Short mmCIF file of C-alpha atoms and ligand atoms in Angstrom, two decimals:
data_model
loop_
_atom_site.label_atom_id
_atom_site.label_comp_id
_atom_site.label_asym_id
_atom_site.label_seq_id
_atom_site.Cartn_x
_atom_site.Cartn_y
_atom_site.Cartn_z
CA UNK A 41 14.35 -2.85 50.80
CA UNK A 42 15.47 -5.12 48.04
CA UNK A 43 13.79 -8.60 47.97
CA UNK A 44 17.27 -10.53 47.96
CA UNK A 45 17.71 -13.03 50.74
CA UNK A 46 20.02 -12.25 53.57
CA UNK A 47 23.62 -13.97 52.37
CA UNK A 48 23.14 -11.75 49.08
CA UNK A 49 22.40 -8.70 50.59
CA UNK A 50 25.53 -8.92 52.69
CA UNK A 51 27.71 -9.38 50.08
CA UNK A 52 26.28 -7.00 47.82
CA UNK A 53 25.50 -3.73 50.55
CA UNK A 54 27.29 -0.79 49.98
CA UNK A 55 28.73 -1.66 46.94
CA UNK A 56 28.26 0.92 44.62
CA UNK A 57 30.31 1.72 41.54
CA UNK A 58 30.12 5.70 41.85
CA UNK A 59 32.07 5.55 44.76
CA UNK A 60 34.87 2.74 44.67
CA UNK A 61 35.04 2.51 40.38
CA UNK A 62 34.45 -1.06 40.91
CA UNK A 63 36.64 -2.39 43.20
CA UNK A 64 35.06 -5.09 45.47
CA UNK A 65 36.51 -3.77 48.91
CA UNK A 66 36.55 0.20 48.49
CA UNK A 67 40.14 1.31 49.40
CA UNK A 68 41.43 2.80 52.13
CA UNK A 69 40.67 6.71 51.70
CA UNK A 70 42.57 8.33 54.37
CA UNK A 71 41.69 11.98 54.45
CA UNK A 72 41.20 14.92 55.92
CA UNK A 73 41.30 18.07 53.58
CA UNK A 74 39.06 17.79 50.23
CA UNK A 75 40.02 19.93 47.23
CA UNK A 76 37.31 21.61 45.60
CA UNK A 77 37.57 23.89 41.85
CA UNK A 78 35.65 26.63 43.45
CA UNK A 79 34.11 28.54 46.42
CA UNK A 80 30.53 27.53 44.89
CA UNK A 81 31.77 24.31 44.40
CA UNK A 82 32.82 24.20 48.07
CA UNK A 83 29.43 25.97 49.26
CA UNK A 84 27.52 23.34 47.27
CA UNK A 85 28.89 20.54 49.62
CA UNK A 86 27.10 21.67 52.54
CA UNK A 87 25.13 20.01 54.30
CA UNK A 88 27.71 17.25 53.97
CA UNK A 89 26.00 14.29 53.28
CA UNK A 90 26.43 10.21 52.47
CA UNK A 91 28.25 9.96 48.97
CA UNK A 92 29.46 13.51 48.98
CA UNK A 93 33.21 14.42 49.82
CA UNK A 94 33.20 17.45 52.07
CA UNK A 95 36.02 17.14 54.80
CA UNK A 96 37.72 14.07 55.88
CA UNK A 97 35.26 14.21 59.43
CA UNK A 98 32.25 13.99 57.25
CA UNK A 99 33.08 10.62 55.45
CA UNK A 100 34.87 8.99 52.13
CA UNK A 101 33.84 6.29 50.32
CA UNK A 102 35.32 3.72 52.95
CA UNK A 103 32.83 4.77 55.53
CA UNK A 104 30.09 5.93 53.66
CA UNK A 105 29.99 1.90 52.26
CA UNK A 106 30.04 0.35 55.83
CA UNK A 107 27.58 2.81 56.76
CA UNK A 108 25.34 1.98 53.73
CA UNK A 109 25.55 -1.85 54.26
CA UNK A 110 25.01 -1.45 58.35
CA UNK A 111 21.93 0.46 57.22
CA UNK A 112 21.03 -2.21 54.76
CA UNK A 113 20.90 -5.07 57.09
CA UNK A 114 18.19 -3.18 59.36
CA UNK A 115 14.52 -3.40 57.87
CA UNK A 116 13.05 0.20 58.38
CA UNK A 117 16.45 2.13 59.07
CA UNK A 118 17.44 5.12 57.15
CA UNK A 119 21.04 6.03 58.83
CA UNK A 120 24.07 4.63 60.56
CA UNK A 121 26.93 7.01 61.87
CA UNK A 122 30.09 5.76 63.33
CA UNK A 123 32.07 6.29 66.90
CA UNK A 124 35.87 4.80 67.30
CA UNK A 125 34.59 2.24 69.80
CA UNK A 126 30.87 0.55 71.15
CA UNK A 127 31.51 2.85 74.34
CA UNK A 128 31.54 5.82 72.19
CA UNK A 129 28.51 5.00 69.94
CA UNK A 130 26.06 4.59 73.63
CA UNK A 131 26.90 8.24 74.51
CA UNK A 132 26.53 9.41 70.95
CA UNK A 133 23.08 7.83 71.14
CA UNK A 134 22.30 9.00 74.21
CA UNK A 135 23.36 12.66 73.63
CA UNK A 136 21.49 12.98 70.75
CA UNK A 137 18.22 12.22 73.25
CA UNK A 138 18.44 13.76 76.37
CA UNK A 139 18.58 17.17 77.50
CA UNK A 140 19.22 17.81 81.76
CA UNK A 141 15.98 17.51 83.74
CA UNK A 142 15.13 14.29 81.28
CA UNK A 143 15.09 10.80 83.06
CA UNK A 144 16.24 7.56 81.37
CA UNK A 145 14.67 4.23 81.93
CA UNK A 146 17.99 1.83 81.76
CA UNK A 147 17.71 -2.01 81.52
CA UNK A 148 19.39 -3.30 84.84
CA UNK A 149 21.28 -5.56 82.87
CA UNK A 150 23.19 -3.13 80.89
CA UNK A 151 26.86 -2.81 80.08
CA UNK A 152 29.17 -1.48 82.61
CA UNK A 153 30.37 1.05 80.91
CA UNK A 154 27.16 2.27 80.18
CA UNK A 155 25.82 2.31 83.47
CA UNK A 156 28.98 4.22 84.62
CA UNK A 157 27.76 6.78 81.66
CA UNK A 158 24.92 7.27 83.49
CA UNK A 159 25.97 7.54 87.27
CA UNK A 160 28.21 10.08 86.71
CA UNK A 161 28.65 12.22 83.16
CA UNK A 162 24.85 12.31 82.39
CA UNK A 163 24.04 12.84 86.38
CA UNK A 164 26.14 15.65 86.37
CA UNK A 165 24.18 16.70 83.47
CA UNK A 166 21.39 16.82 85.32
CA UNK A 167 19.95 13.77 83.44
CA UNK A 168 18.57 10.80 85.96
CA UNK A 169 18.68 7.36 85.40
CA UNK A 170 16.43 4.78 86.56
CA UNK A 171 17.21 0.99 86.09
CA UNK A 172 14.44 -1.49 85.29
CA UNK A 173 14.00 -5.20 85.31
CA UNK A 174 14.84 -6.95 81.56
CA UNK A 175 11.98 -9.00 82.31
CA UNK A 176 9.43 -6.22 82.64
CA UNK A 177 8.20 -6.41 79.25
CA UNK A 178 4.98 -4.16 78.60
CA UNK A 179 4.98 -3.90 82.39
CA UNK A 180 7.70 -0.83 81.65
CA UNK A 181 4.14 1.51 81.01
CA UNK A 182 4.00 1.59 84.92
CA UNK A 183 7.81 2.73 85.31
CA UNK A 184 7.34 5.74 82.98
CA UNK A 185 7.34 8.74 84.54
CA UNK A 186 6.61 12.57 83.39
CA UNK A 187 10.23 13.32 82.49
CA UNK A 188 11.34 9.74 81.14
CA UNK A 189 12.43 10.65 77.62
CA UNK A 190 14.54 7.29 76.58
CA UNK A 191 13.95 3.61 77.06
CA UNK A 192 17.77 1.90 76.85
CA UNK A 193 17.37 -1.82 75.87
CA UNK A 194 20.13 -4.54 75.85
CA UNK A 195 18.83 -7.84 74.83
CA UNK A 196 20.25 -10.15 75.99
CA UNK A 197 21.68 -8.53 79.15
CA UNK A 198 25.51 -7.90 80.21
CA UNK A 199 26.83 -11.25 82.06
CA UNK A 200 23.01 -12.45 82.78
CA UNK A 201 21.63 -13.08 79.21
CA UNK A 202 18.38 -12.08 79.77
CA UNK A 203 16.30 -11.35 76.31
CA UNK A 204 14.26 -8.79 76.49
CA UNK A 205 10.73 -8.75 75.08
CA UNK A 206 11.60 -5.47 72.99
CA UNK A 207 8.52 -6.00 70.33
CA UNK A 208 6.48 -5.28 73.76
CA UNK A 209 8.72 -2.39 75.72
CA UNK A 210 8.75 -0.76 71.86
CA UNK A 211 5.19 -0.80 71.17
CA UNK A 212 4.35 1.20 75.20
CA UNK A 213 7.27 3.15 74.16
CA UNK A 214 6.03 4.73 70.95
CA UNK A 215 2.35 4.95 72.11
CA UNK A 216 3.83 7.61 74.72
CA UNK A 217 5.89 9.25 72.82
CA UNK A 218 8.80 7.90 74.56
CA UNK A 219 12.44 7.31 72.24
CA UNK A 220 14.00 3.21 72.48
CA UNK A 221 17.64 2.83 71.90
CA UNK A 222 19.11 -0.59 71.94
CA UNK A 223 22.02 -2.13 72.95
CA UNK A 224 22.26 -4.95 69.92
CA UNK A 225 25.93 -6.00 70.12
CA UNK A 226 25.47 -9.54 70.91
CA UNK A 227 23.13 -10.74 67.79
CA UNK A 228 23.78 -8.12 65.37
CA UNK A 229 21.04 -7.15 63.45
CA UNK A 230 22.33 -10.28 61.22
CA UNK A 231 20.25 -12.61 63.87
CA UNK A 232 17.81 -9.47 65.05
CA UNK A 233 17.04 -6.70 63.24
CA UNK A 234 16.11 -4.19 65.80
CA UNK A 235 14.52 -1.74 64.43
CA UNK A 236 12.14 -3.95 62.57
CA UNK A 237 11.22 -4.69 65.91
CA UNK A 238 10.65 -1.19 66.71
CA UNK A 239 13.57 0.44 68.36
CA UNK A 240 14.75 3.88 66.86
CA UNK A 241 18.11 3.70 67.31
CA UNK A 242 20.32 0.62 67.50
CA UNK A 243 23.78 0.54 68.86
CA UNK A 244 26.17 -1.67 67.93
CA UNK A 245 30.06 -2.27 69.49
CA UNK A 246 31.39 -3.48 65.80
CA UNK A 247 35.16 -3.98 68.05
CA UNK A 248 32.74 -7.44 69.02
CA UNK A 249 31.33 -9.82 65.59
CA UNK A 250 30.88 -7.19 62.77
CA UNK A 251 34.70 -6.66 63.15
CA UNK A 252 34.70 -10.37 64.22
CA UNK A 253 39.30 -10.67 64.30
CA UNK A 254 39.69 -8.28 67.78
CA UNK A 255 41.97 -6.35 65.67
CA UNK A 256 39.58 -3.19 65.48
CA UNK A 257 37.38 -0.52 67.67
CA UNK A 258 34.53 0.57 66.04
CA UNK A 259 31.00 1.97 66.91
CA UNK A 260 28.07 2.51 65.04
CA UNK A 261 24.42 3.82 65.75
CA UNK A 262 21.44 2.27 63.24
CA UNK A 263 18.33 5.28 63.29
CA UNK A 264 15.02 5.31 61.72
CA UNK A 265 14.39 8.44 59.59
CA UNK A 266 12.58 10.03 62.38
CA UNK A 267 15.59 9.75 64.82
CA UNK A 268 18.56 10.10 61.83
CA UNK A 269 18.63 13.83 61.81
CA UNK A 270 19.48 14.09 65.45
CA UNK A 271 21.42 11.16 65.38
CA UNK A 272 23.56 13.12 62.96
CA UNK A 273 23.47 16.38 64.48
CA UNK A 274 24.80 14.94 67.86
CA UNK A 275 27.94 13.47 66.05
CA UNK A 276 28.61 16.28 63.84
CA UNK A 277 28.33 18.53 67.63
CA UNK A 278 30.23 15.93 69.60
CA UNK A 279 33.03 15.96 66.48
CA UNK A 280 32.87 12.26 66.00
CA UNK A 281 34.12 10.14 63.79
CA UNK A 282 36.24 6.69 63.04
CA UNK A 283 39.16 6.13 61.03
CA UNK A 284 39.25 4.52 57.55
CA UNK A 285 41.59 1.66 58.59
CA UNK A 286 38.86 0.56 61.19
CA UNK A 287 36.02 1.30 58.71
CA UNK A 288 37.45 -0.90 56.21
CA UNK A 289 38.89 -3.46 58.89
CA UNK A 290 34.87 -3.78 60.06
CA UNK A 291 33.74 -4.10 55.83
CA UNK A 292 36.10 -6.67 55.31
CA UNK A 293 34.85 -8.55 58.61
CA UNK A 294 31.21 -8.28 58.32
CA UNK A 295 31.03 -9.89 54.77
CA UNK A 296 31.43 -13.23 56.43
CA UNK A 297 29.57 -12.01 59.62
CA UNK A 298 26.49 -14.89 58.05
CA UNK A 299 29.40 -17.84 57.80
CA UNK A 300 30.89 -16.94 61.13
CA UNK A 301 28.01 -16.49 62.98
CA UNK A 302 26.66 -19.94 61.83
CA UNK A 303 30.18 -21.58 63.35
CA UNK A 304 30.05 -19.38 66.52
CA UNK A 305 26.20 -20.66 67.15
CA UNK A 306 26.87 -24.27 66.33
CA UNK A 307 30.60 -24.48 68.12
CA UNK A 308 28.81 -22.31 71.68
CA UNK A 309 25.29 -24.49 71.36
CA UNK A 310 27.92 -28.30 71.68
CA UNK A 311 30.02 -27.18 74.69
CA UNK A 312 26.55 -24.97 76.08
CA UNK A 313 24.67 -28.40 76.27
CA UNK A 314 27.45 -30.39 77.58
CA UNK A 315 28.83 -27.75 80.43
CA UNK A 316 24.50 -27.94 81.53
CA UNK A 317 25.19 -31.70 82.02
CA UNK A 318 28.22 -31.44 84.36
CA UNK A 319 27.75 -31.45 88.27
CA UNK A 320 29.61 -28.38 88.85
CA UNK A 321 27.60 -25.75 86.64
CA UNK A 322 24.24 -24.85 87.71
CA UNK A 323 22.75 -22.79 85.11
CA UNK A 324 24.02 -22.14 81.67
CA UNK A 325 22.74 -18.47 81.07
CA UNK A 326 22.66 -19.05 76.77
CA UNK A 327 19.63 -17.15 75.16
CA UNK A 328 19.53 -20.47 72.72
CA UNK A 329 18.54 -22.76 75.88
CA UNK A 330 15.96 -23.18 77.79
CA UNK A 331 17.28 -22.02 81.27
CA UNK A 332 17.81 -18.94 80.10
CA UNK A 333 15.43 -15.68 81.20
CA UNK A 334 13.78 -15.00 78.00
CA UNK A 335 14.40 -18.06 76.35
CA UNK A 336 11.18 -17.88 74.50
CA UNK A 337 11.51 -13.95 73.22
CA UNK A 338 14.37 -15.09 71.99
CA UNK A 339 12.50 -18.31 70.24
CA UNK A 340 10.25 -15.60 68.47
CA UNK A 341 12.43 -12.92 67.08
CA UNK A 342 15.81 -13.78 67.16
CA UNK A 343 17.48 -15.72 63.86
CA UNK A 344 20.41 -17.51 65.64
CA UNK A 345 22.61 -17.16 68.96
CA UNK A 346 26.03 -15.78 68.73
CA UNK A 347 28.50 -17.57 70.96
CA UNK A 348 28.93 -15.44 74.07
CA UNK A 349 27.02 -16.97 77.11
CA UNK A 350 27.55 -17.27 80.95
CA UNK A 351 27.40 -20.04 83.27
CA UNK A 352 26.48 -20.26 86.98
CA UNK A 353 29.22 -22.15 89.04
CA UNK A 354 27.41 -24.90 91.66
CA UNK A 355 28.47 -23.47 95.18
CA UNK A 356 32.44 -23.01 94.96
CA UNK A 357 34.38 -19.54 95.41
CA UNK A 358 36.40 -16.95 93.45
CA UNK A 359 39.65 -18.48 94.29
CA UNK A 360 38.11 -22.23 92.46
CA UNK A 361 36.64 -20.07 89.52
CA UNK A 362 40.28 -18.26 89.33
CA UNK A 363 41.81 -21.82 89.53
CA UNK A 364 39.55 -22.87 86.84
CA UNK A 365 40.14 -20.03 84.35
CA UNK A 366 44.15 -19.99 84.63
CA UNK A 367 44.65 -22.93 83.28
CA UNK A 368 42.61 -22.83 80.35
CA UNK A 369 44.30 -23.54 77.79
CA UNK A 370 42.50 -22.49 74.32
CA UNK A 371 40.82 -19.88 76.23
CA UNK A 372 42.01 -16.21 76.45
CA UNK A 373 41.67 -14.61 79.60
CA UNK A 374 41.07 -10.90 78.12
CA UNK A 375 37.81 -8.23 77.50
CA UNK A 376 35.81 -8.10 74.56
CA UNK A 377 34.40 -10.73 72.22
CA UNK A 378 33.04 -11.47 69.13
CA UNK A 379 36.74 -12.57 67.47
CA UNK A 380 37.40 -15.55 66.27
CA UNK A 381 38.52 -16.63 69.13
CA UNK A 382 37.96 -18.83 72.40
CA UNK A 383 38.14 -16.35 75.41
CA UNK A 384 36.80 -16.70 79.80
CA UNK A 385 36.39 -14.34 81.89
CA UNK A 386 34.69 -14.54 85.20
CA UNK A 387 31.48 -12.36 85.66
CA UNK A 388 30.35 -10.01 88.45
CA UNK A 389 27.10 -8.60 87.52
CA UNK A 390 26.14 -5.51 88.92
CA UNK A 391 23.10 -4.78 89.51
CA UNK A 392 20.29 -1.85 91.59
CA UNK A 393 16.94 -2.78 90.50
CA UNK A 394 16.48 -6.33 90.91
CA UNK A 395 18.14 -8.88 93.17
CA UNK A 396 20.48 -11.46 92.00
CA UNK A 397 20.87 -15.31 93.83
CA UNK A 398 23.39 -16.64 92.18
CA UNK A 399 24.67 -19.88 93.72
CA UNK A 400 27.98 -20.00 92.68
CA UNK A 401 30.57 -17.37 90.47
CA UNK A 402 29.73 -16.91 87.03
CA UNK A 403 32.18 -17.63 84.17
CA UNK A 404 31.78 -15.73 80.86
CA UNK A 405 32.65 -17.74 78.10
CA UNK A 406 33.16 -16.77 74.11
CA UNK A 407 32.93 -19.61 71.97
CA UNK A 408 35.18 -19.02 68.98
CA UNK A 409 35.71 -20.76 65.53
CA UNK A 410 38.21 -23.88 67.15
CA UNK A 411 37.10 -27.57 67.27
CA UNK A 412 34.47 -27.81 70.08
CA UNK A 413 36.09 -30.89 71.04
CA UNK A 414 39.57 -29.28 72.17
CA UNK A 415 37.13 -26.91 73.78
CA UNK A 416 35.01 -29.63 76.07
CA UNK A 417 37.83 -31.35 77.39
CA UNK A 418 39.65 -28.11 77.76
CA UNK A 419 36.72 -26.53 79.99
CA UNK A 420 36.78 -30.53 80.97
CA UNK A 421 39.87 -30.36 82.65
CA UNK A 422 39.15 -26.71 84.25
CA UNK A 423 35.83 -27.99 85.80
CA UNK A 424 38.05 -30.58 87.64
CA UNK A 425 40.37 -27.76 88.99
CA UNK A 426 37.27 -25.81 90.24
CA UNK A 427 36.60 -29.03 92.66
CA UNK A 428 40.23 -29.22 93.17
CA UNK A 429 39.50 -26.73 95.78
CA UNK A 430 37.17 -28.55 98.48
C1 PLP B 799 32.06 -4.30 74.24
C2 PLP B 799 30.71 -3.74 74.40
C3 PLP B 799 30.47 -2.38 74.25
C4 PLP B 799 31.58 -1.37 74.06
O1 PLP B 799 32.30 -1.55 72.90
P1 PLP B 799 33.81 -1.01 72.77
O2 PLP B 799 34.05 -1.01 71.32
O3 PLP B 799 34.64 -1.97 73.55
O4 PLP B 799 33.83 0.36 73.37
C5 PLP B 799 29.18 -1.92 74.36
N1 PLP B 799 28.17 -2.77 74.61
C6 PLP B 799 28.36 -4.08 74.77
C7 PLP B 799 27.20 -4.96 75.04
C8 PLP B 799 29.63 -4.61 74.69
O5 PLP B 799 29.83 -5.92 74.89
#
């Protein structure tokens, strides 16, 4: 790990001369077929590895750089593979784990995709999943059972924000023997750096902020040396891979993922403090305040928010929060995040473990790169149709 400070190293990772001759961005290398002079030269390619050409499936120099800068920004990790979309990189992680009669120990809070992975694909693979409370923190040592395998972390959680103490699940985790993968698509390793923390593998939906202009699906799992090989192994099996357009759409976007993430943080923290000051929002659900569950794990190892939070609607229906939303006006109404762009949503979390009160609808709201001010008295304005209602 070179002793350069962050904003260096993420201009500077995966920037090597042998494989771009010096171009800043490497190019575009669309292939699929490699040429080689000879059969030994051909044999000699195998294993296909990082910074050797093999076949198109196996990498150029467009993905092996994302892939060597993704790796770079995670203290401790020693791989990163890619999947066409987030979706794609959670079942590449978690095929590379479990084998039928395993169980997996899945944070309650998860993405919904993800827990639909596990009701039905991985059940019918005779793999269980249990869900746990984000809160439970070292507490998790009493959920593990004989067959659990895999701890699934996603800090903070899907629609309810909850940070996770991972330091704590992590440290249980490893003294049983037990595998943590984490779900780390809201703060990027940029603002944690998961594995650092402990996890082995670390997921990321690069479609969201390393992408950062919604013009791109991409996927990527982080591994520790330990976990690379069957990271790797898994892919190679499952025949995945991810186009150079989208590797070299997610390079050119996570060069300013520092700068960006800055705006997103300070832009989501002014309208997060004012919507927790107007009568009709309960609860702002923002890892970066204090009302949020695991506001102080986030205080300790977390370098920054993003600008995706929730907030809890003060009594009010689905037809007021509909009402609301419509009329936005520099809000999108669309899925997915992390673009430069404003977008609301309203938020239905599911949940098995643990019980959720909420006392009104939840909005989910991404706070993109505008003027925060054209942002208050737009959500101004939709506040007043929510009451319009009664
Ligand atoms: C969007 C998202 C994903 C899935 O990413 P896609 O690229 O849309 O498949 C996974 N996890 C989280 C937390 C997400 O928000």
């Amino acid at each position: 790990m070179s002793a350069d400070k962050p904003d260096t190293r993420l201009v500077e990772l995966g920037r090597r001369k042998e494989w771009t001759s010096g171009v800043v961005n490497p190019p575009l290398y669309r292939a699929s077929t490699i040429l080689f002079d000879s059969i030994a030269d051909m044999e000699a390619a195998e294993p296909p590895t990082d910074g050797r050409l093999q076949y198109g499936r196996n990498g150029t120099p467009t993905t092996w750089a994302l892939c060597e800068a993704l790796t770079g920004l995670e203290p401790g990790a020693a791989m990163t593979r890619l999947y066409p979309s987030g979706a794609a990189a959670v079942a590449g992680a978690l095929l590379a784990l479990l084998s039928a009669g395993d169980e997996l120990l899945m944070v309650d809070s998860a993405y919904g995709p993800t827990r639909a992975l596990c009701n039905t694909l991985l059940k019918r693979m005779g793999i269980a999943t249990r869900y746990y409370d984000p809160m439970v923190g070292a507490g998790i040592a009493d959920l593990i059972g004989e067959r659990t395998r895999a701890i699934f972390l996603e800090s903070p959680g899907t629609h309810t924000f909850e940070v996770q103490d991972v330091p704590a699940i992590c440290a249980v985790a490893r003294d049983r023997g037990i595998a943590t993968l984490i779900d780390n698509t809201w703060a990027t390793p940029w603002l944690f750096p998961a594995i650092a923390a402990g996890v082995d593998m670390s997921i990321l939906a690069c479609t969201k902020y390393i992408g950062g202009h919604a013009d791109v699906m991409l996927g990527t799992v982080t591994a520790t040396a330990e976990f690379a090989p069957r990271l790797d192994q898994a892919r190679r099996m499952l025949g995945q891979t991810a186009g150079a357009d989208d590797a070299w759409l997610a390079l050119r976007g996570l060069r300013t993922l520092g700068i960006r993430l800055q705006r997103h943080e300070e832009n989501a923290l002014r309208v997060a403090r004012w919507l927790d000051e107007q009568p009709q929002v309960a609860r702002v659900l923002y890892p970066a305040l204090e009302s949020c569950p695991g506001h102080e794990y986030w205080v300790r190892d977390f370098k920054g928010a993003s600008g995706l939070f929730a907030i809890v609607m003060k009594g009010g229906d689905k037809a007021d929060r509909a009402r609301m939303i419509d009329g936005l006006r520099h809000f999108g109404i669309g899925y997915s995040w992390g673009g430069f762009e404003s977008l609301a949503v309203p938020a239905d979390p599911t949940r098995t473990a643990t019980t959720t009160d909420w006392e009104g609808p939840l909005v989910r709201l991404h706070i993109g790169l505008e003027d925060p001010d054209d942002l208050i008295a737009d959500l101004a304005a939709g506040l007043d149709r929510y009451r319009a209602g009664e």
